[in-house]
Coordinates of C-alpha atoms in Angstrom, one line a residue:
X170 CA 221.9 139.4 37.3
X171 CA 218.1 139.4 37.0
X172 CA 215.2 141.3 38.4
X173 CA 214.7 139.3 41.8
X174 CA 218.1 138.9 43.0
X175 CA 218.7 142.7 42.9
X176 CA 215.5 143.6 44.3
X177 CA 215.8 140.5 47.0
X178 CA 219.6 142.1 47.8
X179 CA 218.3 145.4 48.2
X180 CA 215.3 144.3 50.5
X181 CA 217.4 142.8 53.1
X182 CA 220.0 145.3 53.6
X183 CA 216.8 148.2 53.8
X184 CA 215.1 145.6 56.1
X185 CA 218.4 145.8 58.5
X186 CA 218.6 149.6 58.2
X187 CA 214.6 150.0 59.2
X188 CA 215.5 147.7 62.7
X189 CA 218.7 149.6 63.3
X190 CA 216.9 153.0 63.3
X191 CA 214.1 151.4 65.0
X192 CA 216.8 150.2 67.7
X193 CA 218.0 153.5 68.3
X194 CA 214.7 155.2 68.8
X195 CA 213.9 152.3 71.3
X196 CA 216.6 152.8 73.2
X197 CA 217.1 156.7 72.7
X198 CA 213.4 156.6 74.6
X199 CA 214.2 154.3 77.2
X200 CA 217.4 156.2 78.0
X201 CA 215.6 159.3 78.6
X202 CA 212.4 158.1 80.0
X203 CA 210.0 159.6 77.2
X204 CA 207.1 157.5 76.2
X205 CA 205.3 159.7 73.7
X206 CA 206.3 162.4 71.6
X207 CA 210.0 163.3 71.7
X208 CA 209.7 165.1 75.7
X209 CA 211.9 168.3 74.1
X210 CA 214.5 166.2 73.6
X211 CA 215.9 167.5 70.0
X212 CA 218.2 164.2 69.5
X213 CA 215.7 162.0 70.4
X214 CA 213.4 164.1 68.0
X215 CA 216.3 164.0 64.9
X216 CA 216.8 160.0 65.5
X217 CA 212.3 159.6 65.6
X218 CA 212.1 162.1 62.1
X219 CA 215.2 159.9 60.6
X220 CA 213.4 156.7 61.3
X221 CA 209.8 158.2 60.4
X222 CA 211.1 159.5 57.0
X223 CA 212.7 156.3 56.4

């Protein structure tokens, strides 16, 4: 298995895994009516850091 498959394979499923964090934060927000910043809201500040450190 060359170079470009692995590194093709690898790009999709980190791709996925940057939406589905992206998802949650999206919705986390919309479920507690914050716009900016995490409004004290310690989940919603967990699920931001996970997909900021991603």
């Amino acid at each position: 298995m060359g170079a470009l498959p692995v590194t093709s394979f690898f790009a999709g499923v980190l791709s996925f895994l940057g939406v589905y964090l992206s998802i949650q934060v999206i919705l986390m927000r919309r479920q507690k009516r914050v716009s900016h910043g995490s409004g004290g809201d310690e989940v919603l500040q967990r699920s931001m850091r996970a997909f900021g450190n991603f």
